PDB file of C-alpha atoms in Angstrom:
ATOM      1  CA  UNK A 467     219.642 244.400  58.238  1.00  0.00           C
ATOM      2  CA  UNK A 468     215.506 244.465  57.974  1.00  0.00           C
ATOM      3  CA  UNK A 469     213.700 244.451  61.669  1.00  0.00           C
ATOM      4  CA  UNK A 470     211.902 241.325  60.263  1.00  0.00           C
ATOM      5  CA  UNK A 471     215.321 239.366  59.301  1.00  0.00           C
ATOM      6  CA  UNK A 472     216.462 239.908  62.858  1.00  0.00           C
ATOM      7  CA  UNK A 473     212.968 238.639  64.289  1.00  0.00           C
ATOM      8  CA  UNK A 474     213.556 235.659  61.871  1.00  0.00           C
ATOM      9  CA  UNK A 475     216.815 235.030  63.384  1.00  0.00           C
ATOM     10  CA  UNK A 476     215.539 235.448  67.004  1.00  0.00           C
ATOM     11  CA  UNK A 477     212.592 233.110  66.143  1.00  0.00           C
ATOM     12  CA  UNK A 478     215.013 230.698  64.977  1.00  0.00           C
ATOM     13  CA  UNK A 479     217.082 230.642  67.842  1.00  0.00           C
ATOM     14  CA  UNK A 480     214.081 230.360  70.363  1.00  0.00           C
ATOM     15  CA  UNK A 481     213.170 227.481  67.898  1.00  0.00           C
ATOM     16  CA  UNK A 482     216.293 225.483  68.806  1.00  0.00           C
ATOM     17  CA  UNK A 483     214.921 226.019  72.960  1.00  0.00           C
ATOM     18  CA  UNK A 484     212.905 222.767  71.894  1.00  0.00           C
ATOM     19  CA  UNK A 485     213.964 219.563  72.266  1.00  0.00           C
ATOM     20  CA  UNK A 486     212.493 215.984  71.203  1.00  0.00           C
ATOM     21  CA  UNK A 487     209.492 214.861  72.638  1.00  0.00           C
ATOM     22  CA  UNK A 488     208.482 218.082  74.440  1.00  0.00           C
ATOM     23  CA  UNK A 489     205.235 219.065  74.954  1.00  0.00           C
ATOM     24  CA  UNK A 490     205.090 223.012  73.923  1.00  0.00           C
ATOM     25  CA  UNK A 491     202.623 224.781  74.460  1.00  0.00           C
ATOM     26  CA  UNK A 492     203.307 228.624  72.029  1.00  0.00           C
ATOM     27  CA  UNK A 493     201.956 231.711  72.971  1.00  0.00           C
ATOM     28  CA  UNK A 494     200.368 234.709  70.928  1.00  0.00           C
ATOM     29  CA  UNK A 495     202.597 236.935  69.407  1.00  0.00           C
ATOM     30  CA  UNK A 496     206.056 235.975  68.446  1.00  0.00           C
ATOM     31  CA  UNK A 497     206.037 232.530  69.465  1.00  0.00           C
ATOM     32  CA  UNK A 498     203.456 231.492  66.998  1.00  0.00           C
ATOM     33  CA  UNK A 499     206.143 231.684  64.354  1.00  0.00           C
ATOM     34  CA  UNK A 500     208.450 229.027  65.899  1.00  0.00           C
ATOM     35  CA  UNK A 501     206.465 226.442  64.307  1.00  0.00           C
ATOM     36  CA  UNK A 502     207.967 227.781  60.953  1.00  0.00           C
ATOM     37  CA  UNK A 503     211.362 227.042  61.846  1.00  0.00           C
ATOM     38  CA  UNK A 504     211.086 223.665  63.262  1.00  0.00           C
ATOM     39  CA  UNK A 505     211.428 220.591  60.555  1.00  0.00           C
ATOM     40  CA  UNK A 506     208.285 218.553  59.405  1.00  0.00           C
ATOM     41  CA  UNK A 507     209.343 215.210  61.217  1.00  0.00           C
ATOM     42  CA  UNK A 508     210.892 216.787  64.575  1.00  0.00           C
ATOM     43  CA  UNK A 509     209.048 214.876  67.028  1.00  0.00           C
ATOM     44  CA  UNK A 510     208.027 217.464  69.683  1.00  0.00           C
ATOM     45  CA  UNK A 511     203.284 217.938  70.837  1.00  0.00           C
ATOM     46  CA  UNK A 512     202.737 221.559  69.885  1.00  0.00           C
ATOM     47  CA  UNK A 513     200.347 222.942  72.624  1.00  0.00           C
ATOM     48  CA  UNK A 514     197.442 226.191  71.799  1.00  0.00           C
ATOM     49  CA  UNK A 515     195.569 227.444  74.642  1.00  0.00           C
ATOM     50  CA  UNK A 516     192.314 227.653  72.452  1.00  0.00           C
ATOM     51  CA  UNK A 517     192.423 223.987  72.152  1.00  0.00           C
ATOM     52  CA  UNK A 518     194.524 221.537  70.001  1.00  0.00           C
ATOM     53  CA  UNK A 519     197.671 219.648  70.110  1.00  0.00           C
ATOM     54  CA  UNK A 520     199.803 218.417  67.910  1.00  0.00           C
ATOM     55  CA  UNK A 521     200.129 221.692  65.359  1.00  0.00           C
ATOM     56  CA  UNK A 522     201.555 221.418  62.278  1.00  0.00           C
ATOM     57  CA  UNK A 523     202.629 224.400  59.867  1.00  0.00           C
ATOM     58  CA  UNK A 524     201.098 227.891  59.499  1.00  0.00           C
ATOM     59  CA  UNK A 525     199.190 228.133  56.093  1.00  0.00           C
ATOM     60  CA  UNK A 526     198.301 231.018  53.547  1.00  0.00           C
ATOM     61  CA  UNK A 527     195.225 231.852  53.627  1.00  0.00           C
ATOM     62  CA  UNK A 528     193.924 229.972  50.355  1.00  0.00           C
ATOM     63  CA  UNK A 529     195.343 226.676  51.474  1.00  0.00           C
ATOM     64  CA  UNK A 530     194.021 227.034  55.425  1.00  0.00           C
ATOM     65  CA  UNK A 531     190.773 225.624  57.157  1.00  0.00           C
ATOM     66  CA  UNK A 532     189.509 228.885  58.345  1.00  0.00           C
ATOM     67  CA  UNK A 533     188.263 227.227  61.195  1.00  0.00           C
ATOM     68  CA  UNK A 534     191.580 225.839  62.314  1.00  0.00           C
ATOM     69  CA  UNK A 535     193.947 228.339  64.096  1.00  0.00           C
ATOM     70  CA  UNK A 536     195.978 228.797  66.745  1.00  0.00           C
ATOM     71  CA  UNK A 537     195.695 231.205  70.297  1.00  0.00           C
ATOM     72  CA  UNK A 538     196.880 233.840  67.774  1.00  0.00           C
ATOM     73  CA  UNK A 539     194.608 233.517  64.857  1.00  0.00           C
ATOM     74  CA  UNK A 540     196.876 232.002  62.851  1.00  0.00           C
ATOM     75  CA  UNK A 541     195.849 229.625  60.125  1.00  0.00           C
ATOM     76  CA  UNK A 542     197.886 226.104  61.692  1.00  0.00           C
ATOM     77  CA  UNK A 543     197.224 222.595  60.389  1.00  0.00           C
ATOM     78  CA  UNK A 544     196.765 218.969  61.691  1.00  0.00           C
ATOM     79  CA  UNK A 545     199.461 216.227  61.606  1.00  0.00           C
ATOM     80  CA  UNK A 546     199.062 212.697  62.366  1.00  0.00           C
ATOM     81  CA  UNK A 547     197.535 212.593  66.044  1.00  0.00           C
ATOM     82  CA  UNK A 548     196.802 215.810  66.729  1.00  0.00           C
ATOM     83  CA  UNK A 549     193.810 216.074  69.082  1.00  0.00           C
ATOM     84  CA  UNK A 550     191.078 218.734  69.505  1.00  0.00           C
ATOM     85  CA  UNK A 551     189.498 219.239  72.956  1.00  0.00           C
ATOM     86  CA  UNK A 552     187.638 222.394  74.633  1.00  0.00           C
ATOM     87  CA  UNK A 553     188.816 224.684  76.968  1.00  0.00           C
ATOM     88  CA  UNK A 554     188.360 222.851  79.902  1.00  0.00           C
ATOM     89  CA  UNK A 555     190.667 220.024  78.611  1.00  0.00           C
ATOM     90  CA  UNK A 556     193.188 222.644  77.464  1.00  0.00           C
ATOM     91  CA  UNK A 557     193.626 224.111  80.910  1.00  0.00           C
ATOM     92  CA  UNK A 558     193.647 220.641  82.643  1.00  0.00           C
ATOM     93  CA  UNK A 559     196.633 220.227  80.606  1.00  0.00           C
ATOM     94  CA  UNK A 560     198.493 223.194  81.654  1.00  0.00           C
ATOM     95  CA  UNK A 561     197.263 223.284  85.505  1.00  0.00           C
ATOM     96  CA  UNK A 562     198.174 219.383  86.042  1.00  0.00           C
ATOM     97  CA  UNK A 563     201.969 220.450  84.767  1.00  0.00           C
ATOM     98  CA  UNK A 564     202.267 218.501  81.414  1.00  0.00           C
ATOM     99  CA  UNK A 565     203.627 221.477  79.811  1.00  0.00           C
ATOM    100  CA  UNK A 566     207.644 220.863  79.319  1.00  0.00           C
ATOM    101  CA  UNK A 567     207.898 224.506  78.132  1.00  0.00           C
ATOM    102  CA  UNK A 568     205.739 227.182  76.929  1.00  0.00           C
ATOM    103  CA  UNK A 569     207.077 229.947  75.157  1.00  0.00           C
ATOM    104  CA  UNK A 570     205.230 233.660  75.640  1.00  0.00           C
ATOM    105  CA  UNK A 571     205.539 237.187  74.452  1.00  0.00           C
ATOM    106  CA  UNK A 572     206.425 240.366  76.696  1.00  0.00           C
ATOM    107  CA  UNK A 573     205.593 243.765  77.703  1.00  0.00           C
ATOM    108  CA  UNK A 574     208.060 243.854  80.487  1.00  0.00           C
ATOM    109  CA  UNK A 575     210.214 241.100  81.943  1.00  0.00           C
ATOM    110  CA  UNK A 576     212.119 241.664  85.402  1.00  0.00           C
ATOM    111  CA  UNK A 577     215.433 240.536  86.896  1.00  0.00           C
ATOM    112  CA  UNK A 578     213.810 238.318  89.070  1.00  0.00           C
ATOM    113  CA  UNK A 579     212.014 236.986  86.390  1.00  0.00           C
ATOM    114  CA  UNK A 580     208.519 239.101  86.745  1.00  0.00           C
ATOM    115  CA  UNK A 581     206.237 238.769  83.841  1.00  0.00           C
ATOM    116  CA  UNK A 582     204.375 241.490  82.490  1.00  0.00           C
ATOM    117  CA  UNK A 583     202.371 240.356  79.212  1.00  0.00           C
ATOM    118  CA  UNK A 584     198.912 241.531  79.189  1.00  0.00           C
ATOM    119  CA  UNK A 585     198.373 244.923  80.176  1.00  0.00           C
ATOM    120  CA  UNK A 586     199.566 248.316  78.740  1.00  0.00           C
ATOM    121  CA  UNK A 587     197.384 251.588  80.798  1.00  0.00           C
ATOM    122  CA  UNK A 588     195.186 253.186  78.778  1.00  0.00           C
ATOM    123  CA  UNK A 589     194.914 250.287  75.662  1.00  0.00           C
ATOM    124  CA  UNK A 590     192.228 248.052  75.745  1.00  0.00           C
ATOM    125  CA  UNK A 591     193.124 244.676  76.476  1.00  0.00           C
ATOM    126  CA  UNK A 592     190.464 242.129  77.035  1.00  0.00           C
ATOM    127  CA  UNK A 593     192.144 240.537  80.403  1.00  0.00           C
ATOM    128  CA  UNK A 594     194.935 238.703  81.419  1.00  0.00           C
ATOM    129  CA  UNK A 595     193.930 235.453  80.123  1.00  0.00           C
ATOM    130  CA  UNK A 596     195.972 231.973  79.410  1.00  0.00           C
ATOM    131  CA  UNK A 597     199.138 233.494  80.204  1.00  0.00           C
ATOM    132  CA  UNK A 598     198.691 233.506  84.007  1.00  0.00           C
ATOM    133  CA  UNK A 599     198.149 229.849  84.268  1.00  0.00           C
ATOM    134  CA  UNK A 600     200.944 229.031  81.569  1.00  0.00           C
ATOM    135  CA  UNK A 601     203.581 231.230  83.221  1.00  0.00           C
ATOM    136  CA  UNK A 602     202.876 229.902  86.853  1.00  0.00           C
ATOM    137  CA  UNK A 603     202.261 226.236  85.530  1.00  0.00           C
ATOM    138  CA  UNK A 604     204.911 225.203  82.808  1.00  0.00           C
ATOM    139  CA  UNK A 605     207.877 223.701  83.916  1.00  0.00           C
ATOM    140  CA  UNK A 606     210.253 226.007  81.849  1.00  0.00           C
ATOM    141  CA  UNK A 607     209.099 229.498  80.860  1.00  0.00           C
ATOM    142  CA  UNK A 608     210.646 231.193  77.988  1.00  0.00           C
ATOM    143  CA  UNK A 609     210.132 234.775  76.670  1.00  0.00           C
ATOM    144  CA  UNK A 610     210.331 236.378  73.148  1.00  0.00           C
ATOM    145  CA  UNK A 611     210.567 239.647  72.486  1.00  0.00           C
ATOM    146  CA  UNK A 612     211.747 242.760  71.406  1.00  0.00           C
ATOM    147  CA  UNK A 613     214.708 243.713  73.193  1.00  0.00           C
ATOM    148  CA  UNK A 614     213.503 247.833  73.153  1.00  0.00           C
ATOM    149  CA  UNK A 615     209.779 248.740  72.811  1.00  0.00           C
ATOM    150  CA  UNK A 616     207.982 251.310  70.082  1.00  0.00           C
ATOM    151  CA  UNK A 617     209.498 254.172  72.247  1.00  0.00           C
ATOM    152  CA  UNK A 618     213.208 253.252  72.439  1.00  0.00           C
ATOM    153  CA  UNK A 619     212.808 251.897  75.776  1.00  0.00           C
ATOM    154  CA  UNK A 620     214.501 248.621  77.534  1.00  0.00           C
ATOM    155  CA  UNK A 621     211.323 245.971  77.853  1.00  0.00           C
ATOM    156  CA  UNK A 622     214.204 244.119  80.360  1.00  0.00           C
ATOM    157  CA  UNK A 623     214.151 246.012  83.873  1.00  0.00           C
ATOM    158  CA  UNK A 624     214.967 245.918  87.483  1.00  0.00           C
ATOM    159  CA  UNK A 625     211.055 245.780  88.116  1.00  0.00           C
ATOM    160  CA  UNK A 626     208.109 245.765  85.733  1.00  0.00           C
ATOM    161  CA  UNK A 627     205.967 249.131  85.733  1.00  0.00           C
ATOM    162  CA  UNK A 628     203.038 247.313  84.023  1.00  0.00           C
ATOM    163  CA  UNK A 629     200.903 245.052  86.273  1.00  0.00           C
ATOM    164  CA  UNK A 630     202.423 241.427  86.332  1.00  0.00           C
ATOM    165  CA  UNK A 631     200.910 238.244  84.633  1.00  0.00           C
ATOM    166  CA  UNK A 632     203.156 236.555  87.107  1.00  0.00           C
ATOM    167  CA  UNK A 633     206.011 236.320  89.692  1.00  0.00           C
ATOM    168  CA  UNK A 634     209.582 234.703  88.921  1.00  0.00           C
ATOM    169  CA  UNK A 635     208.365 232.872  86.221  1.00  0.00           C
ATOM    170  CA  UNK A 636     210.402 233.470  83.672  1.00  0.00           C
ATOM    171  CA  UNK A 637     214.086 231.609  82.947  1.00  0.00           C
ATOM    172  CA  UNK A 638     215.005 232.634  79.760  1.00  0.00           C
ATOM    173  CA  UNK A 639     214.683 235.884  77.505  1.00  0.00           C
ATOM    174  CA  UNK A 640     214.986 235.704  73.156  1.00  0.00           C
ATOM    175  CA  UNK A 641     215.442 238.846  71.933  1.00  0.00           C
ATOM    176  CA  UNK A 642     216.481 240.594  68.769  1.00  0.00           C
ATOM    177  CA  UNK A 643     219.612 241.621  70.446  1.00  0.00           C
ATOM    178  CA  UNK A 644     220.112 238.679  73.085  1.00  0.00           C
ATOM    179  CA  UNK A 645     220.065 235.504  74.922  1.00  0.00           C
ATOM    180  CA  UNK A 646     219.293 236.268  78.397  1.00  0.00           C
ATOM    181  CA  UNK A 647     219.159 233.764  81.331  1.00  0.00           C
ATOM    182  CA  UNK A 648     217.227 234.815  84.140  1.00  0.00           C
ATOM    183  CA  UNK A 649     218.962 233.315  87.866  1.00  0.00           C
ATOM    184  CA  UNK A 650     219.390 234.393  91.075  1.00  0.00           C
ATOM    185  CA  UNK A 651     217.849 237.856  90.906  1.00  0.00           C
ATOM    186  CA  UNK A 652     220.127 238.900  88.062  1.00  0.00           C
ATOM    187  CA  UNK A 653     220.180 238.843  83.979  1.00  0.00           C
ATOM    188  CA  UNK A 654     223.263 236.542  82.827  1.00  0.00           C
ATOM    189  CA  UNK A 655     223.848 237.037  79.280  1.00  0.00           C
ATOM    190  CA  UNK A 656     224.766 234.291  76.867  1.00  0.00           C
ATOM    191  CA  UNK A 657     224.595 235.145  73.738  1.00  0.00           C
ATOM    192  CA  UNK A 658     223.924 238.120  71.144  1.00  0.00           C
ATOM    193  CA  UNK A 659     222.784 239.150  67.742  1.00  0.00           C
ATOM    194  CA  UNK A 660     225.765 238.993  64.753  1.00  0.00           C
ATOM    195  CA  UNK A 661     226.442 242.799  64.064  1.00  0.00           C
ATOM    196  CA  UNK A 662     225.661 243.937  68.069  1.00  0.00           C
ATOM    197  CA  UNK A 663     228.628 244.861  71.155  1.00  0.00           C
ATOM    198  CA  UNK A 664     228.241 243.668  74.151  1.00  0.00           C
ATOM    199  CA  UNK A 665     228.007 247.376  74.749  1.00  0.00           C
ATOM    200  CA  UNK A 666     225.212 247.945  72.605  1.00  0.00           C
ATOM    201  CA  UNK A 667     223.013 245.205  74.735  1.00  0.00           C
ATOM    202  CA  UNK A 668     224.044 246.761  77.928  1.00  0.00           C
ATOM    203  CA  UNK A 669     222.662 249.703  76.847  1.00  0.00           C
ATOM    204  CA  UNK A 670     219.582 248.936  75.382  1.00  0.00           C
ATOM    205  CA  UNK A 671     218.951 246.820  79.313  1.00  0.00           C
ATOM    206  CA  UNK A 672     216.993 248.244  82.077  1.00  0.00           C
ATOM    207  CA  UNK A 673     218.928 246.331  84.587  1.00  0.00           C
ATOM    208  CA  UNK A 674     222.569 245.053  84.863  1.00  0.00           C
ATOM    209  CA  UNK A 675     224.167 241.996  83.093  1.00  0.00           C
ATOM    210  CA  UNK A 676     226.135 239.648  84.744  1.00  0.00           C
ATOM    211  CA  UNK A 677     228.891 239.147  81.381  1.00  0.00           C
ATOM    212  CA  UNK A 678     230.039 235.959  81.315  1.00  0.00           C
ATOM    213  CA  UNK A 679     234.306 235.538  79.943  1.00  0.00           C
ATOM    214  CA  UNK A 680     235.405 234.995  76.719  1.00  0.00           C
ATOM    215  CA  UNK A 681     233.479 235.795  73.730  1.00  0.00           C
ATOM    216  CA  UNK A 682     229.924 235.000  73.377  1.00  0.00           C
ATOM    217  CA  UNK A 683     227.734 232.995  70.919  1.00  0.00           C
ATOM    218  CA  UNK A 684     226.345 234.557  68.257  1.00  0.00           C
ATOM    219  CA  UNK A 685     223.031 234.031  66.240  1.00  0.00           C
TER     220      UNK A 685
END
């Protein structure tokens, strides 16, 4: 199966993380896409750091406002009530704890639910940014990502190597191999790709598992 199918399918999944009348607030990189796979009419605020809520779909680029896009770039558009408000406001938002959830993307995640997002040595990166304030601030912190990065190697470890965007933030890991819950200093897993062991996840993990019985869920 195509990388980008399996992304799809992890998107997807991550998608279903959202329940009515949340307020969401999706990070840059992989979480942009969620929007895609969430109906028209589900009634959930759609938060962007750079400053709107209330998102509606992604757009091609001769249908978008090129002045309207998300933290990511992405071409978004309104819906009915969506608000526009500077930075300021934005942050407010996030600091006071409004956010039900925010969903972010990952260099490195920990056991103990470490954060690394922003930082790879030697690549420029223009700072830490939004992330810190989302990842310390929302009330639920969920990460998607690649399970393995460009090198073969597990982006789900005992500790992060890459400096942290912040501590035991994170309780819940989407990847293109895996559900993984983040409690108690450990990774539980709860679920994995269709096609993919339980073997095959262990391996591809910097860290133990705590395997639940039975069989798991599949996506």
């Amino acid at each position: 199966m195509a990388l980008s199918d399996v992304r799809d399918r992890m998107v997807a999944r991550a998608a279903r993380e959202i329940a009515p009348g949340m307020v969401v607030n999706l990070g840059i990189g992989l979480p942009t896409q969620v929007i895609d796979h969430l109906a028209a009419d589900f009634p959930v605020c759609l938060h962007t750091e750079n400053g709107l809520s209330g998102i509606g779909p992604t757009l091609p680029y001769e249908q978008a406002d090129r002045n309207l896009i998300d933290a990511g770039g992405a071409y978004v558009s309104t819906i009915a009530g969506s608000a526009f408000f500077d930075s300021a406001v934005s942050f407010a938002l996030v600091r006071s704890g409004r956010l039900d959830l925010t969903m972010l993307g990952a260099f490195e995640v920990a056991q103990t639910g470490d954060l690394a997002n922003w930082k790879i040595p030697g690549k420029f990166s223009p700072g830490a940014g939004g992330g810190i304030e989302l990842a310390q601030k929302a009330r639920r912190v969920v990460v998607l990502t690649t399970h393995l990065d460009r090198k073969g190697n597990p982006k789900l470890l005992e500790r992060c190597s890459l400096p942290l965007t912040a501590r035991a933030c994170v309780n819940r890991v989407f990847t293109d191999m895996a559900v993984v819950d983040v409690a108690q200093g450990r990774f539980h897993l709860r679920e994995i790709a269709e096609g993919l062991s339980v073997a095959d996840v262990v391996k591809a993990t910097g860290a133990s598992l705590v395997l639940p019985e039975g069989d798991l869920p599949r996506f």
